[in-house]
Coordinates of C-alpha atoms in Angstrom, one line a residue:
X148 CA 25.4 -4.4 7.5
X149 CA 23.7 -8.2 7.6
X150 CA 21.7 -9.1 10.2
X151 CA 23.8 -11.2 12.8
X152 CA 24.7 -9.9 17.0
X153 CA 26.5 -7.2 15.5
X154 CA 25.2 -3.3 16.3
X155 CA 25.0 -0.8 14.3
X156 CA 24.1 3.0 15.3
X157 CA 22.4 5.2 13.3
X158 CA 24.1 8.1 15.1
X159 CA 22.4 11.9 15.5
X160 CA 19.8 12.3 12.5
X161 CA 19.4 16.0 11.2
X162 CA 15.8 15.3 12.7
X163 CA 13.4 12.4 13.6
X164 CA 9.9 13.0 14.4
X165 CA 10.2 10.4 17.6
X166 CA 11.8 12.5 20.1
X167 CA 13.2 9.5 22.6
X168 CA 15.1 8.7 19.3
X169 CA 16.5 12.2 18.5
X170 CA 20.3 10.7 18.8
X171 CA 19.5 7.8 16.8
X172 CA 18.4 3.9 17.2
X173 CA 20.8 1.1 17.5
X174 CA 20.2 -2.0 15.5
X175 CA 21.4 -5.7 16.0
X176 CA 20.6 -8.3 13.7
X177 CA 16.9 -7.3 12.4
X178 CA 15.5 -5.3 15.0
X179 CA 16.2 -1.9 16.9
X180 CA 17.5 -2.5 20.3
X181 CA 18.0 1.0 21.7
X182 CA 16.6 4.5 20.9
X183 CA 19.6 7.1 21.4
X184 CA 18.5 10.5 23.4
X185 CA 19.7 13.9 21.8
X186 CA 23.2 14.1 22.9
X187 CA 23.4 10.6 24.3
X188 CA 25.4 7.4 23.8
X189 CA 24.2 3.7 23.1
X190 CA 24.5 1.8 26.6
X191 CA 27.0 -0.5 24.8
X192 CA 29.6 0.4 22.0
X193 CA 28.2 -0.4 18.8
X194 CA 30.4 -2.2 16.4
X195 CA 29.8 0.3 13.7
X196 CA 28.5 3.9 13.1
X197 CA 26.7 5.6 10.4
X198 CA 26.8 9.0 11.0
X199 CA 23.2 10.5 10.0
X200 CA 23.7 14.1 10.5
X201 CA 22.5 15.2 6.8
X202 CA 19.8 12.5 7.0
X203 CA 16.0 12.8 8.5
X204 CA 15.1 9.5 10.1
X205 CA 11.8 8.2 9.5
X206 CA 10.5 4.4 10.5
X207 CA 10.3 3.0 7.4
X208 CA 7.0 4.0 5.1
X209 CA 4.2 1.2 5.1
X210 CA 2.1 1.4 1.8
X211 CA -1.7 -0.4 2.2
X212 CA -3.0 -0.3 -1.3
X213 CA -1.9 -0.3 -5.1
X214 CA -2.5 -2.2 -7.8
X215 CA 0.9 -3.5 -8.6
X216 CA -0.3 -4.4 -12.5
X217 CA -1.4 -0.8 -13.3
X218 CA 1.8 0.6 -14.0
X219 CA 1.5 -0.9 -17.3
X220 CA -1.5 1.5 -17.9
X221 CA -0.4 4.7 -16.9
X222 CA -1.5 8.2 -18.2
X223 CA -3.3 5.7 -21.1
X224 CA -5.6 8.2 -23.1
X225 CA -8.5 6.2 -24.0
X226 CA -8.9 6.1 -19.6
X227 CA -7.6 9.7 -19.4
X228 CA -10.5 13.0 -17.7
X229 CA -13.2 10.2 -16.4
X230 CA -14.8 9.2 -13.2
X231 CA -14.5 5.9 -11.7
X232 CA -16.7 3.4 -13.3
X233 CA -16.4 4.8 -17.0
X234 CA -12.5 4.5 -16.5
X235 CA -12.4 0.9 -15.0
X236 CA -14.8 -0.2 -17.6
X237 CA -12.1 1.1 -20.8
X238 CA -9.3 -0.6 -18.6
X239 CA -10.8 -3.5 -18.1
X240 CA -10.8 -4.5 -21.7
X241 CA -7.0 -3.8 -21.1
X242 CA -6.1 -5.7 -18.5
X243 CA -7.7 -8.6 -19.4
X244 CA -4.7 -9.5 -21.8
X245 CA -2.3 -9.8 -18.2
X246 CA -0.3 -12.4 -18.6
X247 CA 2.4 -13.9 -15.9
X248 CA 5.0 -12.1 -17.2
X249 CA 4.1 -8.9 -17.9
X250 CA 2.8 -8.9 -14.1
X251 CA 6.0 -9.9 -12.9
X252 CA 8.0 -7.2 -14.4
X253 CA 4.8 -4.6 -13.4
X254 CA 5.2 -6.3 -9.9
X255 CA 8.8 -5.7 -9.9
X256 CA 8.9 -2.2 -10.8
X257 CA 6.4 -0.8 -8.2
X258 CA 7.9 -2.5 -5.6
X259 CA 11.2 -1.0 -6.6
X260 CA 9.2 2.5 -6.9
X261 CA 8.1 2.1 -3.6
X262 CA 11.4 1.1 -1.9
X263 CA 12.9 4.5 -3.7
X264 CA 10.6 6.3 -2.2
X265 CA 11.4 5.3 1.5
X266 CA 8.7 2.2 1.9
X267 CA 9.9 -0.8 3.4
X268 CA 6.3 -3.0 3.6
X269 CA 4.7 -2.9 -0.1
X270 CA 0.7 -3.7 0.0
X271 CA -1.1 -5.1 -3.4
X272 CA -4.8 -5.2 -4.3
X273 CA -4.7 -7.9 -7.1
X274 CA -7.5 -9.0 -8.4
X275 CA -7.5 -9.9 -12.6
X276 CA -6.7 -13.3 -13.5
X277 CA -7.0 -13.7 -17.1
X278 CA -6.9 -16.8 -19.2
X279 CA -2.9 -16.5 -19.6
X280 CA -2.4 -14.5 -16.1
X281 CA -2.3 -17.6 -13.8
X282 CA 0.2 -17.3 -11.1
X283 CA -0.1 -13.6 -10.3
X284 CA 0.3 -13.8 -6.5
X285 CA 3.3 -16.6 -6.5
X286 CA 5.4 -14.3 -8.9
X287 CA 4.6 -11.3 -6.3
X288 CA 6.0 -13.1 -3.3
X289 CA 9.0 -13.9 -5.6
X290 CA 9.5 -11.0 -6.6
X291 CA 9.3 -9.4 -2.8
X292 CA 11.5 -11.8 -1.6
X293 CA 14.3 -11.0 -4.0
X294 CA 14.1 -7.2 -3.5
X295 CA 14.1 -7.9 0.3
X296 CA 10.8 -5.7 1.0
X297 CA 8.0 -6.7 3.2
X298 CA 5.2 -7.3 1.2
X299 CA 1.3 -7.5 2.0
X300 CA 0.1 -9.6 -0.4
X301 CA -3.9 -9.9 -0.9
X302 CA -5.7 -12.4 -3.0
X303 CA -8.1 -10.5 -4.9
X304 CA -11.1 -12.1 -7.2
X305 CA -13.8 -10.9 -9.5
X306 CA -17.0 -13.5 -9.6
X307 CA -19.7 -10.9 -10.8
X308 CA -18.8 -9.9 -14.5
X309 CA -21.0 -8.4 -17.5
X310 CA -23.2 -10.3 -18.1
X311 CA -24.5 -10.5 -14.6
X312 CA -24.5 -6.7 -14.4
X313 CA -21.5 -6.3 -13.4
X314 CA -18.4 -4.2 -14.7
X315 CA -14.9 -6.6 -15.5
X316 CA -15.3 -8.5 -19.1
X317 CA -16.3 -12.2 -18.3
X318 CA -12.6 -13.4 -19.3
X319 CA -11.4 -11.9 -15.9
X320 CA -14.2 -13.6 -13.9
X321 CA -13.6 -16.6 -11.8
X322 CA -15.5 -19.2 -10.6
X323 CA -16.1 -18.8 -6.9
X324 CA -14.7 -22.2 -6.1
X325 CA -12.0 -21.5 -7.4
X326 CA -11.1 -18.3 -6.0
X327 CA -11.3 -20.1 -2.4
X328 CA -9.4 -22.9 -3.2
X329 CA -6.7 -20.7 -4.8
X330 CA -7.2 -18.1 -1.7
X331 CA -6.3 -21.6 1.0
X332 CA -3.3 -22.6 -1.3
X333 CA -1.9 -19.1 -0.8
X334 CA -2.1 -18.7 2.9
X335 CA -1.0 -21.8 3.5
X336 CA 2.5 -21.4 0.9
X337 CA 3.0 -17.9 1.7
X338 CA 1.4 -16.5 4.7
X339 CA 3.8 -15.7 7.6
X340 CA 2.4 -15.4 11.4
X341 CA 5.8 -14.5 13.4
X342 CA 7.2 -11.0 14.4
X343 CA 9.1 -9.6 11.6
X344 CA 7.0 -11.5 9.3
X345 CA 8.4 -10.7 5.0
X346 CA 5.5 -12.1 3.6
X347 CA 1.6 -12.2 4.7
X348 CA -1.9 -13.1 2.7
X349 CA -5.4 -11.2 3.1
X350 CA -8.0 -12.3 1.0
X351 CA -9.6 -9.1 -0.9
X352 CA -12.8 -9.7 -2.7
X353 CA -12.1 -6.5 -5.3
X354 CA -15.6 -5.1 -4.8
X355 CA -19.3 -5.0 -3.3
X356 CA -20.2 -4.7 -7.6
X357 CA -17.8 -6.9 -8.7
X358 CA -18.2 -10.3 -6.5
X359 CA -21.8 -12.0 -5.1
X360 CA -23.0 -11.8 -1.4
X361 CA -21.6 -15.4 -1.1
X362 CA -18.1 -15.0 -1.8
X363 CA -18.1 -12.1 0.4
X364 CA -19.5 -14.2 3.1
X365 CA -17.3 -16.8 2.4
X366 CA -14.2 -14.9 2.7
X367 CA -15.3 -13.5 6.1
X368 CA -15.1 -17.2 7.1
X369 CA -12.1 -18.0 5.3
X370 CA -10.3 -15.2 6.6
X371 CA -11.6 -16.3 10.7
X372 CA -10.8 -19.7 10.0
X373 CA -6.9 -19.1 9.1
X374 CA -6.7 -15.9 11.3
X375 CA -5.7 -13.5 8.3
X376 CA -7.3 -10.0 6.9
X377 CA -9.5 -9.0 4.6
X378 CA -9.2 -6.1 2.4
X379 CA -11.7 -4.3 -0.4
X380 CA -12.5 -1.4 -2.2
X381 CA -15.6 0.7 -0.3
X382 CA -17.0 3.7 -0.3
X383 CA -15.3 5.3 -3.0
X384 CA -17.4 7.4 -5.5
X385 CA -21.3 8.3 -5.0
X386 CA -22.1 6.1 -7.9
X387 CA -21.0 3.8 -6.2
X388 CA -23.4 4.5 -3.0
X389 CA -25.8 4.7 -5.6
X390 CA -25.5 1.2 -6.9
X391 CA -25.4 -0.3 -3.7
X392 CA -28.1 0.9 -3.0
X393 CA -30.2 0.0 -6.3
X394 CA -28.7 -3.6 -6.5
X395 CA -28.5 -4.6 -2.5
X396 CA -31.1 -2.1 -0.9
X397 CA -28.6 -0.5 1.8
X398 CA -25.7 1.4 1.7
X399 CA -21.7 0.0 1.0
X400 CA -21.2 -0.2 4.8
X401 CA -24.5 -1.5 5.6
X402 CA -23.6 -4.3 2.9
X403 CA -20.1 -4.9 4.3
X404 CA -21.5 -5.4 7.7
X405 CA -24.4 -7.9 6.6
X406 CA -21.6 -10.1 4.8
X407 CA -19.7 -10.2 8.2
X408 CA -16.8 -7.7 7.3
X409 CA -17.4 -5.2 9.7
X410 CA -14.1 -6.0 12.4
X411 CA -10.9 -5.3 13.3
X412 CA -10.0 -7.9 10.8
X413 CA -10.7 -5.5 7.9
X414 CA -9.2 -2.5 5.9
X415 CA -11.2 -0.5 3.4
X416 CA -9.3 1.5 0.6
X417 CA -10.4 4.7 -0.1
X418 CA -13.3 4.9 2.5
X419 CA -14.6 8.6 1.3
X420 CA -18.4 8.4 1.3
X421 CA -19.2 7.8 5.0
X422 CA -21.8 9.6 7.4
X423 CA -21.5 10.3 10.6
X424 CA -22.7 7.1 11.8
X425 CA -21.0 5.3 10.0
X426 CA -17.7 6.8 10.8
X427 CA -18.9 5.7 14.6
X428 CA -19.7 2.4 13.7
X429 CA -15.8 1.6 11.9
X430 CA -14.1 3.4 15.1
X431 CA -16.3 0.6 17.2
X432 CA -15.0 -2.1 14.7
X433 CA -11.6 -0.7 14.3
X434 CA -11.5 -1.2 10.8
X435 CA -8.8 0.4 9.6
X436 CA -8.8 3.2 6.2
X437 CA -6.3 3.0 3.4
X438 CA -6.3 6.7 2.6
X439 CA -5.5 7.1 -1.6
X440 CA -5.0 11.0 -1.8
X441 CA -3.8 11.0 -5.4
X442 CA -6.1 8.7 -6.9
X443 CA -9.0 10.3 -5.1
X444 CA -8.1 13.4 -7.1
X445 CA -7.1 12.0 -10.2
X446 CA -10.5 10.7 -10.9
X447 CA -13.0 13.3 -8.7
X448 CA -14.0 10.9 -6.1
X449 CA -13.9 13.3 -2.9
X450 CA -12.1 13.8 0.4
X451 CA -11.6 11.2 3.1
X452 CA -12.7 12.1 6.3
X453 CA -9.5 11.2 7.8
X454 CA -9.6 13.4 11.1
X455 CA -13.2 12.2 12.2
X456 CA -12.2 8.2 11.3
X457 CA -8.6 8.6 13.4
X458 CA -10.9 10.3 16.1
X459 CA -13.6 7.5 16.1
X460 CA -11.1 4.7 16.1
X461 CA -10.3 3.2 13.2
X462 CA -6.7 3.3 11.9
X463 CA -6.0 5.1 9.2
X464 CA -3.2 4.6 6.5
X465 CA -1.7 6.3 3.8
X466 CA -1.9 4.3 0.0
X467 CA -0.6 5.3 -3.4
X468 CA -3.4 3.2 -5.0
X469 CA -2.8 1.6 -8.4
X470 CA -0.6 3.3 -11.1
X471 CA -3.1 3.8 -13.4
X472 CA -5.0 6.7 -11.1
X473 CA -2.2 7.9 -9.3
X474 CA 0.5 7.4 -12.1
X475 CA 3.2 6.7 -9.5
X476 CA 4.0 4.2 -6.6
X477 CA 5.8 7.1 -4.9
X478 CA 5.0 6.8 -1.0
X479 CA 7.1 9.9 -0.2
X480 CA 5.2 12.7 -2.7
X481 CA 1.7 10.8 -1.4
X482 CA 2.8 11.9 2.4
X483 CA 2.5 15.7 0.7
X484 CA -0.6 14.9 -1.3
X485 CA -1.8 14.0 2.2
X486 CA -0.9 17.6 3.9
X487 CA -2.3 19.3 1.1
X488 CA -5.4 17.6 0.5
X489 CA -6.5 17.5 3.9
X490 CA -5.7 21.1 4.7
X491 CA -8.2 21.5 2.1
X492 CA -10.5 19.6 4.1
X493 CA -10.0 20.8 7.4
X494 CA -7.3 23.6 8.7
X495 CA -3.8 23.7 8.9
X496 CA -3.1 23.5 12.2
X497 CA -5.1 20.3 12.5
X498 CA -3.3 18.5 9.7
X499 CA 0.2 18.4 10.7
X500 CA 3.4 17.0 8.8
X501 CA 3.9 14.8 12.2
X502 CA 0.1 13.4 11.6
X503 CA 0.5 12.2 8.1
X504 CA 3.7 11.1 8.9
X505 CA 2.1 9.0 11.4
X506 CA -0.4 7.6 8.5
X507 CA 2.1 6.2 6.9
X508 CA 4.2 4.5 9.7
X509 CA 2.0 3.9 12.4
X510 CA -0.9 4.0 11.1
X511 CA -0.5 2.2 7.8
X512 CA 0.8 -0.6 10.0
X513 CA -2.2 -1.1 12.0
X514 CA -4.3 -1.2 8.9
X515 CA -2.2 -4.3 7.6
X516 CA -2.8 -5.4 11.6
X517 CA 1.6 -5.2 12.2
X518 CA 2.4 -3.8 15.8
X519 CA 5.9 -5.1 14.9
X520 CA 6.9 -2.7 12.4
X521 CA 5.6 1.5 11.4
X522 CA 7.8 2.9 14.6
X523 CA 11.5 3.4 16.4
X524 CA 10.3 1.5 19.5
X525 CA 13.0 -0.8 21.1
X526 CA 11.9 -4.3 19.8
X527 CA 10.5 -3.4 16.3
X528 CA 11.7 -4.5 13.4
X529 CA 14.5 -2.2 11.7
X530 CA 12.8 -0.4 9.0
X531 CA 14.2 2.5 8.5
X532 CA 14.1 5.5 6.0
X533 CA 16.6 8.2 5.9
X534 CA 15.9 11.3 3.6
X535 CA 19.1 13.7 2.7
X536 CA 17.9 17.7 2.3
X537 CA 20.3 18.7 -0.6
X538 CA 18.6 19.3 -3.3
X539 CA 17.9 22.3 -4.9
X540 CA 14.0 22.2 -3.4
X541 CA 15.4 21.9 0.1
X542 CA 17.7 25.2 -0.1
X543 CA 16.3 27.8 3.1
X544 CA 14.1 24.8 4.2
X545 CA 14.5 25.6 8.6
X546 CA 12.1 22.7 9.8
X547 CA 13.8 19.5 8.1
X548 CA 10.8 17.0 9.2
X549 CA 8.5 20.0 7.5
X550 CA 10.8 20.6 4.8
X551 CA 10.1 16.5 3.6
X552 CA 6.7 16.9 2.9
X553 CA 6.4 20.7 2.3
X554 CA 9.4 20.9 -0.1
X555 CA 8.4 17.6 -1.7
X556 CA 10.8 14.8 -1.1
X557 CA 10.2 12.1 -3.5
X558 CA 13.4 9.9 -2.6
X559 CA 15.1 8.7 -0.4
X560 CA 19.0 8.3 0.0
X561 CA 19.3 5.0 2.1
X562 CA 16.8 2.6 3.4
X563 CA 16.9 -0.7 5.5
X564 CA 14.6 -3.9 6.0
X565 CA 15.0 -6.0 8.5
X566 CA 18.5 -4.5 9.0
X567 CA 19.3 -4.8 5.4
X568 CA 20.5 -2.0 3.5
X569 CA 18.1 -2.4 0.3
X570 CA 19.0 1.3 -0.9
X571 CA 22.2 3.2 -0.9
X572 CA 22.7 6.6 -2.2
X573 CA 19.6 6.4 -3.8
X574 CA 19.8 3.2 -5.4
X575 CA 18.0 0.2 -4.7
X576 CA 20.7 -3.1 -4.0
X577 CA 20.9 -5.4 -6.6
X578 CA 18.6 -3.6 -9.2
X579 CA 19.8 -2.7 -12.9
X580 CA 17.3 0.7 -13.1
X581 CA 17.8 0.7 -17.1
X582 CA 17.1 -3.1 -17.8
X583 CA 14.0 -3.0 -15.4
X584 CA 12.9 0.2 -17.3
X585 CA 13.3 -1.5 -20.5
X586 CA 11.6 -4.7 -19.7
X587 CA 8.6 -2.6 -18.0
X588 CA 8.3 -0.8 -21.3
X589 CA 8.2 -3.6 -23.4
X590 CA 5.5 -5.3 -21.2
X591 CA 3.1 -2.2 -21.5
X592 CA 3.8 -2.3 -25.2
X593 CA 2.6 -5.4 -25.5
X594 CA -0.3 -5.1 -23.3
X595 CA -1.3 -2.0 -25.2
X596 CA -1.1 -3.9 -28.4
X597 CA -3.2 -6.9 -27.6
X598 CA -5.6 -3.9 -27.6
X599 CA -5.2 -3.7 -31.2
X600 CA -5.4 -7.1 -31.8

């Protein structure tokens, strides 16, 4: 199906978790049109049927942070059994030899991971520009627009590097000006404002540690000035408390709030380390919380305190983080990391399947600040996601919503954009697996060996 005044039904789904749509949504041209009650009919005859009786229906899966680049550095040994600031410090030295290409083929990959995995809106944290790595953001938004994903695209920067005390090597480290000019260029080429928008810019400062108080101040009134997001890392690892304290006086949130951060405008990956009043004050602000479950574990960091942050107000999203402390850019096996790691937290009955399923629809989307997309409403944009339960993992499964995250579905079988089919049976349109494999492979090689160099 191609969008155009044609409708399509997605007829009687094995299960949904919206119960309005339990017979299904009807799409025409990009957008749903009508939710379909359990045993009902569409008000009009649609001009075609899918029949999704074997397939769980899901509004499409909205990933808010990775680091597209990092799947050129996964499970690397000299980075493997350390906490956060030793491991970013050996990869560094790595990813300082980015170029444009490898990038593109890094960008490429996770985006095509992603989409596998039943995500329809891709979100990247990019931030290294090496000497040779010089249009990392334009060969994103290239690369999106040829897989036919939504793509979040954020315009990271690094100002603060070694030898001011900081942690990236100096040939990652920008000039400020720079970074601001580059930041305007790419909302004003790439940044999309209507409904159903593919493409959109944030500007993402990677750090408190890694950029000075100015540029963060300066991106607060870039961001107001073109009316588009902001995005950092905060609030990750005690050390990171801990420096924040020794370099600034106050704590990460105090510091985000002093550089003019602290709104609605904002989402924070990881967000772990928070008191009480802090949680308050970023339910107040509705700033929302990219929630990295697999990463956090990876390298020790701690347990988001995802309950008391959805209670207090500020949205809260689901994020497979970058490659290299996660090792996949698989949105499907996060929703389980999700249920597990915050039954550790808190109880089962008060983390749900249906509430980290909302994370990463509903919720996700209000972190990127989309009202458009994340849900089965009439009017939204027609994401969808549509799991089959026939694997061997599924067999005796009773609850098939449960069954995806409990049983561990890690793909699934078709998913549209904007009314596009972009996977069938599995398989993304358009997308030789084995050549992108072996292109990917070739890039990490190289990276690896400039190592050696």
């Amino acid at each position: 199906m191609t969008p155009s005044s044609r409708t399509l039904w997605i007829r009687d789904p094995l299960a949904c978790p919206v119960e309005a749509a339990a017979g299904g949504v009807v799409v025409s041209g990009a957008r749903i049109v009508e939710q379909v009650p359990a045993g009902g009919r569409p008000r009009m005859q649609p001009d075609e049927i899918f029949d999704a009786s074997e397939h769980v229906l899901l509004p499409g899966l909205v990933n808010t942070h990775h680091h597209f680049y990092q799947t050129l550095t996964r499970a690397y040994s000299p980075a493997l059994n350390k906490p956060l600031f030793p491991w970013l410090t050996t990869l560094y030295d790595v990813w300082a030899g980015l170029d444009d290409e490898q990038l593109r083929v890094a960008s490429e990959l996770a985006m095509v991971e992603l989409l596998m995995s039943g995500c329809t809106t891709v979100a990247d944290h990019h931030y290294v520009f090496s000497g040779a790595l010089r249009h990392a953001i334009d060969s994103q938004a290239q690369a999106a627009r040829e897989l036919g994903v939504r793509a979040a695209l954020t315009r990271g920067s690094m100002s603060v590097g070694r030898d001011a005390g900081g942690l990236p090597p100096q040939s990652v480290v920008q000039d400020e000006q720079t970074i601001l000019d580059d930041s305007e260029r790419l909302i004003r080429q790439y940044h999309e404002r209507e409904d159903g928008a593919m493409i959109t810019v944030a500007l993402a400062p990677c750090s408190p540690f890694s950029v000075s108080r100015d540029l963060m101040h300066a991106s607060a009134r870039l961001a107001e000035r073109h009316d588009v997001r902001l995005h950092t890392h905060l609030a990750e690892t005690e050390d990171e408390t801990a420096y924040c304290l020794r370099l600034f006086g106050m704590r990460p949130l105090d510091y985000l709030d002093d550089c003019g951060w602290l709104s609605s405008r904002t989402w924070l990956a990881h967000g772990i380390h928070f008191n009480d009043d802090e949680i308050q004050r970023l339910g107040r602000a509705g700033t929302g919380i990219a929630h990295c479950p697999s990463s956090n574990m990876v390298l020790g960091s701690g347990l988001c305190r995802t309950l008391e942050l959805e209670a207090a107000g500020a949205p809260v999203g689901l994020a497979v983080d970058g490659s290299a402390s996660n090792d996949h850019s698989n949105l499907a096996q996060e929703m389980r990391q999700a249920l597990l790691l915050g039954r550790l937290r808190y109880t089962p009955d008060r983390v749900t399947h249906q509430a980290v399923i909302r994370w990463a629809t509903q919720g996700s989307a209000r972190c990127l600040g989309r009202t458009d997309i994340g849900g089965l409403e009439a009017g939204q944009q027609a994401d969808l996601a549509l799991f089959r339960l026939d694997g061997l993992r599924f067999s005796g499964a009773e609850n098939p919503l449960a069954a995806l995250l409990l049983c561990g579905a890690d793909r699934a079988d078709r998913v549209m954009v904007a009314g596009r089919w972009r996977v069938r049976d599995g398989l993304p349109d358009g997308v030789d697996l084995d050549a992108l494999r072996g292109r990917h492979e070739t890039a990490a090689r190289r990276l690896r060996q400039h190592m050696r160099q």
